[in-house]
Amino acid sequence: MRRVSSSADSRPRVFLVDGDGLERHLIRQWIAKELGGAAHEVVRLPPTRAWDVGRLDQALVDRLGRADAEVLTPVRVAWLPRELKGERAVRLFDLLTLGNPRAPGYLGKRWVLARHPDRVRVVAGEPATAAELRARCKLGGDADPEAFALFVLRQAALALERAERSIRGARYKVPRFVREEVLSHRDFRAGLAALEKSTGLEAKRVTRRAEFYLREIAARVSPYVIDLVHRLIRVVYRQGYAEEIAYDRERLKALLAPKPGQTVVFLPTHKSNLDHAILQYVLFDNGAPPNHTAGGINMNFFPVGPVFRRTGVFFIRRTFKDNPVYKFVLRQYVDFLVEKRFAMEWYIEGGRSRSGKLLPPRFGMLAYVVDAWRRGRADDVLLVPVAIAYDQISDVGDYAHEARGGAKQKEGLGWFVKMLKALKRQYGQIHLRFGEPVSLKASLGKPDASQAGADSEEKNLPVQKLAFEVCHRINRATPITPNAALSLALLGAGERAVTVDEVLHGLANVVRYARLRGLPSTTPLDDLETKEGLTRHLKGLADNGVVRCFDEGPEPVWALVPNQFLTAAYYRNTILHFFVDGSIAELALLFAATAAGDKRQAFEDEAMCLRDLLKFEFFFAEKDAFKRALFDEVAFHAPDWEAAFARGEDAVEDVVRRFKPFSAHRALRPFVDAYRIAADALLREEGPVEEGPFVAKCLALGRQYVLQKRVHSEESVSKVLFSTGLKVAVARGCLKGDGLVEKRRAFAEQLKDVVRRLDAVESLAASRRAGLIE
């Protein structure tokens, strides 16, 4: 309810009171104190904290129907939790004793009032005249007495929520009357009418379906559960991770204070099942409400689903393309959240990354938000890239199991208990990095409502560009962890054990490059330049069975545990995007060195060819921007690189020798080797192939190649990589159609040629280790 001018004090006052007998007694005392002997009237309301107000008492409908000049003021009693360390919040102890301290029972209220009167507050919402409310109700299209009474009740509840939130804090801002707001909106009613025509269903049936889907989708946020889950998250994550979560508080504080009319959307990476919980925990600690988070319907199992729903998670079916009513309801719910400025969240990758790299973005939810903005539901929407990094990840063992061809465990209570048990080990620290936000207004210009329907498909170009821009910013914000850098070095050594001095030497140029390029890191880079720092991190990996140490000789040596190459690859892959451009440059330069004709053009052409080969693995800028980044990378290592093409093969190869570090053999070999296995498997096939059986054959052939030492390491034997390699083959027409034999042979030959150049880069790296080149 809106404030009225002070002149309204002389008008008749009506207090709309929500409370039981004790609470009404407290409210009457408060009114007497506030007004003295001034005339007033008290009207009792149904419980305003309820999700569904139910049927209204006819006497209330009649009384509000007669109201006109009266000033209506909603009032109720707020019950507060105990204060501890300057904070009033529900604690796990409350769950085991008196229940919800914000809604105590009959005896609990009397006990609190007698023993802790400071926990009892009478709150009044902003007053408004009945005439003002009736005018606003008519603007919404409702004018009959019962509709007006419901409108007044909803406005009273919202006004009381705002008043109580001034005591409790902004973190308890929760949506109210979602069902009523969505179902009564003019866009919803118009959309239902259109659905009736397009589907041929009866109006009542469409309406019932829409109401059912809205109940299935919508979150039902509870301040009580918000508090309890915050405590539970703290207990859970501290089992396996350091108490302090590393992030920039000032940066987050700025993001949590958007301009008027802006809605904020957080788009985090998805590496672990803890991701959502960690972001929610950090938001709570900074006084912000939980994000309304899109989750897969597979997570809606007892008891996790009901609890998550009460902390802002709304569950979405995996597929609903052929269900126009469901799609329409989801769109309207997103419109509601955007319009009411509730912060949102979802994983732009769709699911957890099983490889460590950022997955290709999904466009569906982003398209819905863009549509809501185009229809004027918000002045602007800020897309906030969030990189969540872990020193080590408790889920990584499951990812390695799946990569080897194992089945993914279905989400359920058993899966949840297993996840909690995995946190009994120590995994280091959790790090959050917030990238530069992307503004829809700045990116797309003025909103155009006429584009909303037609431009919301997944192949919509503006939405795709936004998604890829967010992903680029996530990658730029992702920090280098010590374990990721160590994995880069250890995987480069293969099965060979190495001393700490060898690791130091292998990482020296990586650290130098990261420092000169200003790459983000979770710890000072100096930590990777001392034997003490490296040994500490190696021991952390050894504690979780990733590496092993042999210390019975003259000096300790370290090596990856034989079945842990995929685990190490996961950590390394989290930072590969920093080295991809340099890796492509190395391979393209080696190609150009022996090419006939225009070597500069051969370099550019081969770089674009490699970009196309790896386009399903990494995010690349548009062609012109990619070339500029590529040229900048080469110039960083060899400022006079362009003049080398005219001087011949040796000069071009000398440009490659000046790269510090050499990256291609460490960054790209696992993917190229996996593609080569897939290409070899294709050559053994006659005619079209199906993905499932074919990937199984790739896994078998890959294991054979590992035993025969025909691939560098077992990390290339991965279901994830074979599936991506198959996408590359599909893009080249190698699965179906004419000329399969020639196309498959050409694909295999290209990969063999790339492998030869990877071997050449590895030889250069060995020469540098031996001191033969600088």
mmCIF file of N, CA and C in Angstrom, residues 127-232:
data_model
loop_
_atom_site.group_PDB
_atom_site.id
_atom_site.type_symbol
_atom_site.label_atom_id
_atom_site.label_comp_id
_atom_site.label_asym_id
_atom_site.label_seq_id
_atom_site.Cartn_x
_atom_site.Cartn_y
_atom_site.Cartn_z
ATOM 1 N N PRO A 127 -0.315 2.916 4.680
ATOM 2 C CA PRO A 127 -1.760 3.093 4.523
ATOM 3 C C PRO A 127 -2.134 3.594 3.134
ATOM 4 N N ALA A 128 -3.378 3.397 2.776
ATOM 5 C CA ALA A 128 -3.935 3.918 1.533
ATOM 6 C C ALA A 128 -5.434 4.082 1.719
ATOM 7 N N THR A 129 -6.014 4.993 0.985
ATOM 8 C CA THR A 129 -7.460 5.161 1.075
ATOM 9 C C THR A 129 -8.161 4.087 0.265
ATOM 10 N N ALA A 130 -9.376 3.782 0.683
ATOM 11 C CA ALA A 130 -10.159 2.779 -0.038
ATOM 12 C C ALA A 130 -10.405 3.217 -1.474
ATOM 13 N N ALA A 131 -10.598 4.531 -1.673
ATOM 14 C CA ALA A 131 -10.849 5.026 -3.022
ATOM 15 C C ALA A 131 -9.642 4.788 -3.930
ATOM 16 N N GLU A 132 -8.451 5.018 -3.409
ATOM 17 C CA GLU A 132 -7.241 4.768 -4.206
ATOM 18 C C GLU A 132 -7.120 3.291 -4.578
ATOM 19 N N LEU A 133 -7.369 2.444 -3.602
ATOM 20 C CA LEU A 133 -7.263 1.011 -3.861
ATOM 21 C C LEU A 133 -8.292 0.550 -4.876
ATOM 22 N N ARG A 134 -9.502 1.104 -4.778
ATOM 23 C CA ARG A 134 -10.531 0.697 -5.731
ATOM 24 C C ARG A 134 -10.149 1.130 -7.148
ATOM 25 N N ALA A 135 -9.564 2.299 -7.279
ATOM 26 C CA ALA A 135 -9.147 2.767 -8.605
ATOM 27 C C ALA A 135 -8.066 1.858 -9.182
ATOM 28 N N ARG A 136 -7.141 1.447 -8.351
ATOM 29 C CA ARG A 136 -6.076 0.548 -8.811
ATOM 30 C C ARG A 136 -6.623 -0.822 -9.162
ATOM 31 N N CYS A 137 -7.608 -1.258 -8.409
ATOM 32 C CA CYS A 137 -8.233 -2.553 -8.692
ATOM 33 C C CYS A 137 -8.949 -2.524 -10.037
ATOM 34 N N LYS A 138 -9.615 -1.438 -10.325
ATOM 35 C CA LYS A 138 -10.331 -1.317 -11.600
ATOM 36 C C LYS A 138 -9.364 -1.272 -12.768
ATOM 37 N N LEU A 139 -8.173 -0.675 -12.555
ATOM 38 C CA LEU A 139 -7.179 -0.653 -13.623
ATOM 39 C C LEU A 139 -6.749 -2.066 -13.999
ATOM 40 N N GLY A 140 -6.794 -2.971 -13.019
ATOM 41 C CA GLY A 140 -6.451 -4.356 -13.287
ATOM 42 C C GLY A 140 -7.576 -5.131 -13.925
ATOM 43 N N GLY A 141 -8.732 -4.498 -14.087
ATOM 44 C CA GLY A 141 -9.847 -5.151 -14.761
ATOM 45 C C GLY A 141 -10.868 -5.763 -13.824
ATOM 46 N N ASP A 142 -10.707 -5.625 -12.496
ATOM 47 C CA ASP A 142 -11.636 -6.208 -11.532
ATOM 48 C C ASP A 142 -12.388 -5.096 -10.817
ATOM 49 N N ALA A 143 -13.703 -5.251 -10.688
ATOM 50 C CA ALA A 143 -14.503 -4.216 -10.046
ATOM 51 C C ALA A 143 -15.548 -4.768 -9.085
ATOM 52 N N ASP A 144 -15.877 -6.065 -9.113
ATOM 53 C CA ASP A 144 -16.923 -6.586 -8.239
ATOM 54 C C ASP A 144 -16.420 -6.631 -6.800
ATOM 55 N N PRO A 145 -17.306 -6.632 -5.789
ATOM 56 C CA PRO A 145 -16.930 -6.522 -4.373
ATOM 57 C C PRO A 145 -15.954 -7.596 -3.910
ATOM 58 N N GLU A 146 -16.183 -8.860 -4.301
ATOM 59 C CA GLU A 146 -15.289 -9.910 -3.831
ATOM 60 C C GLU A 146 -13.897 -9.761 -4.439
ATOM 61 N N ALA A 147 -13.832 -9.396 -5.705
ATOM 62 C CA ALA A 147 -12.527 -9.174 -6.332
ATOM 63 C C ALA A 147 -11.796 -8.021 -5.660
ATOM 64 N N PHE A 148 -12.568 -6.977 -5.303
ATOM 65 C CA PHE A 148 -11.946 -5.837 -4.618
ATOM 66 C C PHE A 148 -11.439 -6.253 -3.236
ATOM 67 N N ALA A 149 -12.215 -7.049 -2.520
ATOM 68 C CA ALA A 149 -11.783 -7.492 -1.199
ATOM 69 C C ALA A 149 -10.507 -8.331 -1.301
ATOM 70 N N LEU A 150 -10.431 -9.219 -2.294
ATOM 71 C CA LEU A 150 -9.218 -10.017 -2.503
ATOM 72 C C LEU A 150 -8.025 -9.126 -2.847
ATOM 73 N N PHE A 151 -8.292 -8.107 -3.650
ATOM 74 C CA PHE A 151 -7.241 -7.171 -4.022
ATOM 75 C C PHE A 151 -6.707 -6.453 -2.785
ATOM 76 N N VAL A 152 -7.614 -5.990 -1.929
ATOM 77 C CA VAL A 152 -7.207 -5.300 -0.702
ATOM 78 C C VAL A 152 -6.403 -6.224 0.192
ATOM 79 N N LEU A 153 -6.860 -7.470 0.306
ATOM 80 C CA LEU A 153 -6.141 -8.425 1.144
ATOM 81 C C LEU A 153 -4.721 -8.657 0.622
ATOM 82 N N ARG A 154 -4.579 -8.822 -0.680
ATOM 83 C CA ARG A 154 -3.243 -9.038 -1.243
ATOM 84 C C ARG A 154 -2.354 -7.816 -1.025
ATOM 85 N N GLN A 155 -2.915 -6.622 -1.233
ATOM 86 C CA GLN A 155 -2.127 -5.407 -1.024
ATOM 87 C C GLN A 155 -1.744 -5.242 0.438
ATOM 88 N N ALA A 156 -2.657 -5.620 1.338
ATOM 89 C CA ALA A 156 -2.350 -5.553 2.768
ATOM 90 C C ALA A 156 -1.208 -6.504 3.112
ATOM 91 N N ALA A 157 -1.271 -7.728 2.566
ATOM 92 C CA ALA A 157 -0.221 -8.700 2.836
ATOM 93 C C ALA A 157 1.131 -8.220 2.315
ATOM 94 N N LEU A 158 1.135 -7.646 1.111
ATOM 95 C CA LEU A 158 2.389 -7.153 0.536
ATOM 96 C C LEU A 158 2.943 -5.981 1.346
ATOM 97 N N ALA A 159 2.045 -5.083 1.793
ATOM 98 C CA ALA A 159 2.484 -3.946 2.594
ATOM 99 C C ALA A 159 3.064 -4.415 3.929
ATOM 100 N N LEU A 160 2.445 -5.427 4.526
ATOM 101 C CA LEU A 160 2.956 -5.962 5.792
ATOM 102 C C LEU A 160 4.286 -6.681 5.591
ATOM 103 N N GLU A 161 4.442 -7.368 4.453
ATOM 104 C CA GLU A 161 5.726 -8.010 4.154
ATOM 105 C C GLU A 161 6.836 -6.972 4.068
ATOM 106 N N ARG A 162 6.547 -5.851 3.398
ATOM 107 C CA ARG A 162 7.559 -4.800 3.286
ATOM 108 C C ARG A 162 7.890 -4.215 4.652
ATOM 109 N N ALA A 163 6.856 -4.004 5.471
ATOM 110 C CA ALA A 163 7.088 -3.447 6.804
ATOM 111 C C ALA A 163 7.910 -4.410 7.665
ATOM 112 N N GLU A 164 7.571 -5.693 7.606
ATOM 113 C CA GLU A 164 8.297 -6.674 8.407
ATOM 114 C C GLU A 164 9.717 -6.861 7.883
ATOM 115 N N ARG A 165 9.891 -6.724 6.549
ATOM 116 C CA ARG A 165 11.220 -6.868 5.969
ATOM 117 C C ARG A 165 12.157 -5.754 6.433
ATOM 118 N N SER A 166 11.600 -4.586 6.795
ATOM 119 C CA SER A 166 12.441 -3.508 7.308
ATOM 120 C C SER A 166 13.059 -3.880 8.653
ATOM 121 N N ILE A 167 12.446 -4.855 9.332
ATOM 122 C CA ILE A 167 12.997 -5.351 10.593
ATOM 123 C C ILE A 167 13.901 -6.547 10.353
ATOM 124 N N ARG A 168 13.451 -7.463 9.491
ATOM 125 C CA ARG A 168 14.159 -8.732 9.286
ATOM 126 C C ARG A 168 15.338 -8.599 8.323
ATOM 127 N N GLY A 169 15.231 -7.715 7.333
ATOM 128 C CA GLY A 169 16.301 -7.562 6.355
ATOM 129 C C GLY A 169 15.860 -7.976 4.958
ATOM 130 N N ALA A 170 16.607 -7.501 3.949
ATOM 131 C CA ALA A 170 16.229 -7.720 2.545
ATOM 132 C C ALA A 170 16.372 -9.169 2.116
ATOM 133 N N ARG A 171 17.125 -9.969 2.872
ATOM 134 C CA ARG A 171 17.320 -11.363 2.450
ATOM 135 C C ARG A 171 16.026 -12.171 2.518
ATOM 136 N N TYR A 172 15.018 -11.614 3.135
ATOM 137 C CA TYR A 172 13.750 -12.340 3.247
ATOM 138 C C TYR A 172 12.679 -11.804 2.299
ATOM 139 N N LYS A 173 13.113 -11.122 1.248
ATOM 140 C CA LYS A 173 12.168 -10.697 0.224
ATOM 141 C C LYS A 173 11.754 -11.925 -0.582
ATOM 142 N N VAL A 174 10.484 -12.288 -0.467
ATOM 143 C CA VAL A 174 9.984 -13.481 -1.150
ATOM 144 C C VAL A 174 8.733 -13.111 -1.936
ATOM 145 N N PRO A 175 8.479 -13.790 -3.041
ATOM 146 C CA PRO A 175 7.265 -13.493 -3.824
ATOM 147 C C PRO A 175 6.023 -13.979 -3.103
ATOM 148 N N ARG A 176 4.975 -13.196 -3.180
ATOM 149 C CA ARG A 176 3.703 -13.568 -2.597
ATOM 150 C C ARG A 176 2.630 -13.575 -3.679
ATOM 151 N N PHE A 177 1.645 -14.421 -3.488
ATOM 152 C CA PHE A 177 0.493 -14.497 -4.393
ATOM 153 C C PHE A 177 0.928 -14.689 -5.850
ATOM 154 N N VAL A 178 1.889 -15.574 -6.025
ATOM 155 C CA VAL A 178 2.394 -15.841 -7.377
ATOM 156 C C VAL A 178 1.262 -16.338 -8.274
ATOM 157 N N ARG A 179 0.502 -17.295 -7.770
ATOM 158 C CA ARG A 179 -0.579 -17.866 -8.572
ATOM 159 C C ARG A 179 -1.569 -16.788 -8.987
ATOM 160 N N GLU A 180 -2.002 -15.966 -8.024
ATOM 161 C CA GLU A 180 -2.986 -14.924 -8.332
ATOM 162 C C GLU A 180 -2.418 -13.895 -9.302
ATOM 163 N N GLU A 181 -1.147 -13.502 -9.067
ATOM 164 C CA GLU A 181 -0.531 -12.484 -9.922
ATOM 165 C C GLU A 181 -0.392 -12.981 -11.361
ATOM 166 N N VAL A 182 0.062 -14.212 -11.512
ATOM 167 C CA VAL A 182 0.293 -14.744 -12.858
ATOM 168 C C VAL A 182 -1.029 -14.990 -13.573
ATOM 169 N N LEU A 183 -1.963 -15.672 -12.884
ATOM 170 C CA LEU A 183 -3.213 -16.051 -13.544
ATOM 171 C C LEU A 183 -4.083 -14.854 -13.893
ATOM 172 N N SER A 184 -3.951 -13.765 -13.136
ATOM 173 C CA SER A 184 -4.809 -12.608 -13.389
ATOM 174 C C SER A 184 -4.185 -11.587 -14.344
ATOM 175 N N HIS A 185 -2.946 -11.797 -14.734
ATOM 176 C CA HIS A 185 -2.278 -10.823 -15.606
ATOM 177 C C HIS A 185 -2.930 -10.834 -16.992
ATOM 178 N N ARG A 186 -3.041 -9.660 -17.580
ATOM 179 C CA ARG A 186 -3.720 -9.558 -18.874
ATOM 180 C C ARG A 186 -3.005 -10.365 -19.952
ATOM 181 N N ASP A 187 -1.669 -10.425 -19.900
ATOM 182 C CA ASP A 187 -0.936 -11.231 -20.887
ATOM 183 C C ASP A 187 -1.257 -12.708 -20.745
ATOM 184 N N PHE A 188 -1.452 -13.153 -19.506
ATOM 185 C CA PHE A 188 -1.778 -14.556 -19.276
ATOM 186 C C PHE A 188 -3.167 -14.871 -19.823
ATOM 187 N N ARG A 189 -4.121 -14.008 -19.534
ATOM 188 C CA ARG A 189 -5.490 -14.255 -20.008
ATOM 189 C C ARG A 189 -5.554 -14.235 -21.528
ATOM 190 N N ALA A 190 -4.811 -13.285 -22.137
ATOM 191 C CA ALA A 190 -4.799 -13.220 -23.594
ATOM 192 C C ALA A 190 -4.122 -14.453 -24.189
ATOM 193 N N GLY A 191 -3.049 -14.912 -23.533
ATOM 194 C CA GLY A 191 -2.347 -16.090 -24.024
ATOM 195 C C GLY A 191 -3.178 -17.353 -23.923
ATOM 196 N N LEU A 192 -3.957 -17.473 -22.842
ATOM 197 C CA LEU A 192 -4.833 -18.635 -22.709
ATOM 198 C C LEU A 192 -5.872 -18.663 -23.826
ATOM 199 N N ALA A 193 -6.409 -17.494 -24.136
ATOM 200 C CA ALA A 193 -7.402 -17.433 -25.216
ATOM 201 C C ALA A 193 -6.784 -17.883 -26.545
ATOM 202 N N ALA A 194 -5.542 -17.469 -26.784
ATOM 203 C CA ALA A 194 -4.867 -17.882 -28.016
ATOM 204 C C ALA A 194 -4.590 -19.383 -28.015
ATOM 205 N N LEU A 195 -4.242 -19.936 -26.851
ATOM 206 C CA LEU A 195 -3.982 -21.375 -26.753
ATOM 207 C C LEU A 195 -5.244 -22.192 -27.014
ATOM 208 N N GLU A 196 -6.362 -21.690 -26.555
ATOM 209 C CA GLU A 196 -7.631 -22.393 -26.794
ATOM 210 C C GLU A 196 -7.866 -22.561 -28.289
ATOM 211 N N LYS A 197 -7.545 -21.519 -29.046
ATOM 212 C CA LYS A 197 -7.750 -21.584 -30.493
ATOM 213 C C LYS A 197 -6.716 -22.490 -31.165
ATOM 214 N N SER A 198 -5.444 -22.355 -30.737
ATOM 215 C CA SER A 198 -4.379 -23.095 -31.427
ATOM 216 C C SER A 198 -4.381 -24.583 -31.091
ATOM 217 N N THR A 199 -4.787 -24.936 -29.850
ATOM 218 C CA THR A 199 -4.777 -26.351 -29.456
ATOM 219 C C THR A 199 -6.105 -27.043 -29.684
ATOM 220 N N GLY A 200 -7.179 -26.253 -29.810
ATOM 221 C CA GLY A 200 -8.509 -26.839 -29.970
ATOM 222 C C GLY A 200 -9.086 -27.412 -28.688
ATOM 223 N N LEU A 201 -8.448 -27.127 -27.539
ATOM 224 C CA LEU A 201 -8.930 -27.616 -26.256
ATOM 225 C C LEU A 201 -9.980 -26.676 -25.684
ATOM 226 N N GLU A 202 -10.841 -27.215 -24.837
ATOM 227 C CA GLU A 202 -11.842 -26.391 -24.180
ATOM 228 C C GLU A 202 -11.153 -25.408 -23.229
ATOM 229 N N ALA A 203 -11.801 -24.264 -23.024
ATOM 230 C CA ALA A 203 -11.220 -23.215 -22.184
ATOM 231 C C ALA A 203 -10.935 -23.717 -20.773
ATOM 232 N N LYS A 204 -11.881 -24.460 -20.179
ATOM 233 C CA LYS A 204 -11.690 -24.948 -18.813
ATOM 234 C C LYS A 204 -10.509 -25.909 -18.735
ATOM 235 N N ARG A 205 -10.358 -26.745 -19.757
ATOM 236 C CA ARG A 205 -9.271 -27.714 -19.746
ATOM 237 C C ARG A 205 -7.923 -27.022 -19.863
ATOM 238 N N VAL A 206 -7.820 -26.014 -20.723
ATOM 239 C CA VAL A 206 -6.576 -25.260 -20.857
ATOM 240 C C VAL A 206 -6.236 -24.568 -19.547
ATOM 241 N N THR A 207 -7.262 -23.980 -18.920
ATOM 242 C CA THR A 207 -7.041 -23.274 -17.663
ATOM 243 C C THR A 207 -6.576 -24.228 -16.576
ATOM 244 N N ARG A 208 -7.212 -25.400 -16.481
ATOM 245 C CA ARG A 208 -6.803 -26.371 -15.464
ATOM 246 C C ARG A 208 -5.363 -26.832 -15.681
ATOM 247 N N ARG A 209 -5.009 -27.073 -16.932
ATOM 248 C CA ARG A 209 -3.628 -27.480 -17.224
ATOM 249 C C ARG A 209 -2.647 -26.381 -16.825
ATOM 250 N N ALA A 210 -2.998 -25.155 -17.181
ATOM 251 C CA ALA A 210 -2.107 -24.034 -16.878
ATOM 252 C C ALA A 210 -1.914 -23.896 -15.369
ATOM 253 N N GLU A 211 -2.994 -24.014 -14.606
ATOM 254 C CA GLU A 211 -2.893 -23.913 -13.151
ATOM 255 C C GLU A 211 -2.055 -25.059 -12.582
ATOM 256 N N PHE A 212 -2.213 -26.260 -13.129
ATOM 257 C CA PHE A 212 -1.432 -27.410 -12.667
ATOM 258 C C PHE A 212 0.050 -27.202 -12.952
ATOM 259 N N TYR A 213 0.372 -26.744 -14.149
ATOM 260 C CA TYR A 213 1.777 -26.527 -14.504
ATOM 261 C C TYR A 213 2.398 -25.430 -13.644
ATOM 262 N N LEU A 214 1.631 -24.395 -13.346
ATOM 263 C CA LEU A 214 2.164 -23.317 -12.516
ATOM 264 C C LEU A 214 2.491 -23.833 -11.120
ATOM 265 N N ARG A 215 1.625 -24.676 -10.565
ATOM 266 C CA ARG A 215 1.916 -25.269 -9.256
ATOM 267 C C ARG A 215 3.154 -26.164 -9.329
ATOM 268 N N GLU A 216 3.314 -26.860 -10.426
ATOM 269 C CA GLU A 216 4.464 -27.758 -10.589
ATOM 270 C C GLU A 216 5.764 -26.979 -10.699
ATOM 271 N N ILE A 217 5.714 -25.820 -11.362
ATOM 272 C CA ILE A 217 6.934 -25.063 -11.643
ATOM 273 C C ILE A 217 7.327 -24.142 -10.497
ATOM 274 N N ALA A 218 6.407 -23.367 -9.993
ATOM 275 C CA ALA A 218 6.732 -22.202 -9.156
ATOM 276 C C ALA A 218 7.387 -22.582 -7.826
ATOM 277 N N ALA A 219 8.359 -21.780 -7.422
ATOM 278 C CA ALA A 219 8.957 -21.910 -6.096
ATOM 279 C C ALA A 219 7.996 -21.346 -5.057
ATOM 280 N N ARG A 220 8.118 -21.833 -3.833
ATOM 281 C CA ARG A 220 7.306 -21.325 -2.721
ATOM 282 C C ARG A 220 8.265 -20.998 -1.589
ATOM 283 N N VAL A 221 8.863 -19.821 -1.667
ATOM 284 C CA VAL A 221 9.979 -19.463 -0.794
ATOM 285 C C VAL A 221 9.493 -19.208 0.633
ATOM 286 N N SER A 222 10.230 -19.766 1.578
ATOM 287 C CA SER A 222 9.896 -19.629 2.993
ATOM 288 C C SER A 222 11.077 -19.023 3.741
ATOM 289 N N PRO A 223 10.899 -17.877 4.430
ATOM 290 C CA PRO A 223 11.998 -17.310 5.234
ATOM 291 C C PRO A 223 12.536 -18.293 6.268
ATOM 292 N N TYR A 224 11.644 -19.092 6.830
ATOM 293 C CA TYR A 224 12.057 -20.097 7.809
ATOM 294 C C TYR A 224 13.041 -21.089 7.185
ATOM 295 N N VAL A 225 12.710 -21.604 6.008
ATOM 296 C CA VAL A 225 13.575 -22.577 5.345
ATOM 297 C C VAL A 225 14.852 -21.902 4.844
ATOM 298 N N ILE A 226 14.756 -20.646 4.420
ATOM 299 C CA ILE A 226 15.960 -19.915 4.001
ATOM 300 C C ILE A 226 16.993 -19.923 5.121
ATOM 301 N N ASP A 227 16.551 -19.621 6.340
ATOM 302 C CA ASP A 227 17.460 -19.606 7.485
ATOM 303 C C ASP A 227 18.034 -20.988 7.767
ATOM 304 N N LEU A 228 17.151 -21.983 7.811
ATOM 305 C CA LEU A 228 17.606 -23.328 8.150
ATOM 306 C C LEU A 228 18.583 -23.872 7.108
ATOM 307 N N VAL A 229 18.274 -23.659 5.834
ATOM 308 C CA VAL A 229 19.141 -24.180 4.782
ATOM 309 C C VAL A 229 20.501 -23.483 4.801
ATOM 310 N N HIS A 230 20.511 -22.211 5.145
ATOM 311 C CA HIS A 230 21.795 -21.512 5.258
ATOM 312 C C HIS A 230 22.678 -22.195 6.290
ATOM 313 N N ARG A 231 22.087 -22.566 7.418
ATOM 314 C CA ARG A 231 22.859 -23.258 8.446
ATOM 315 C C ARG A 231 23.302 -24.645 7.967
ATOM 316 N N LEU A 232 22.404 -25.327 7.283
ATOM 317 C CA LEU A 232 22.736 -26.667 6.789
ATOM 318 C C LEU A 232 23.855 -26.611 5.759
#
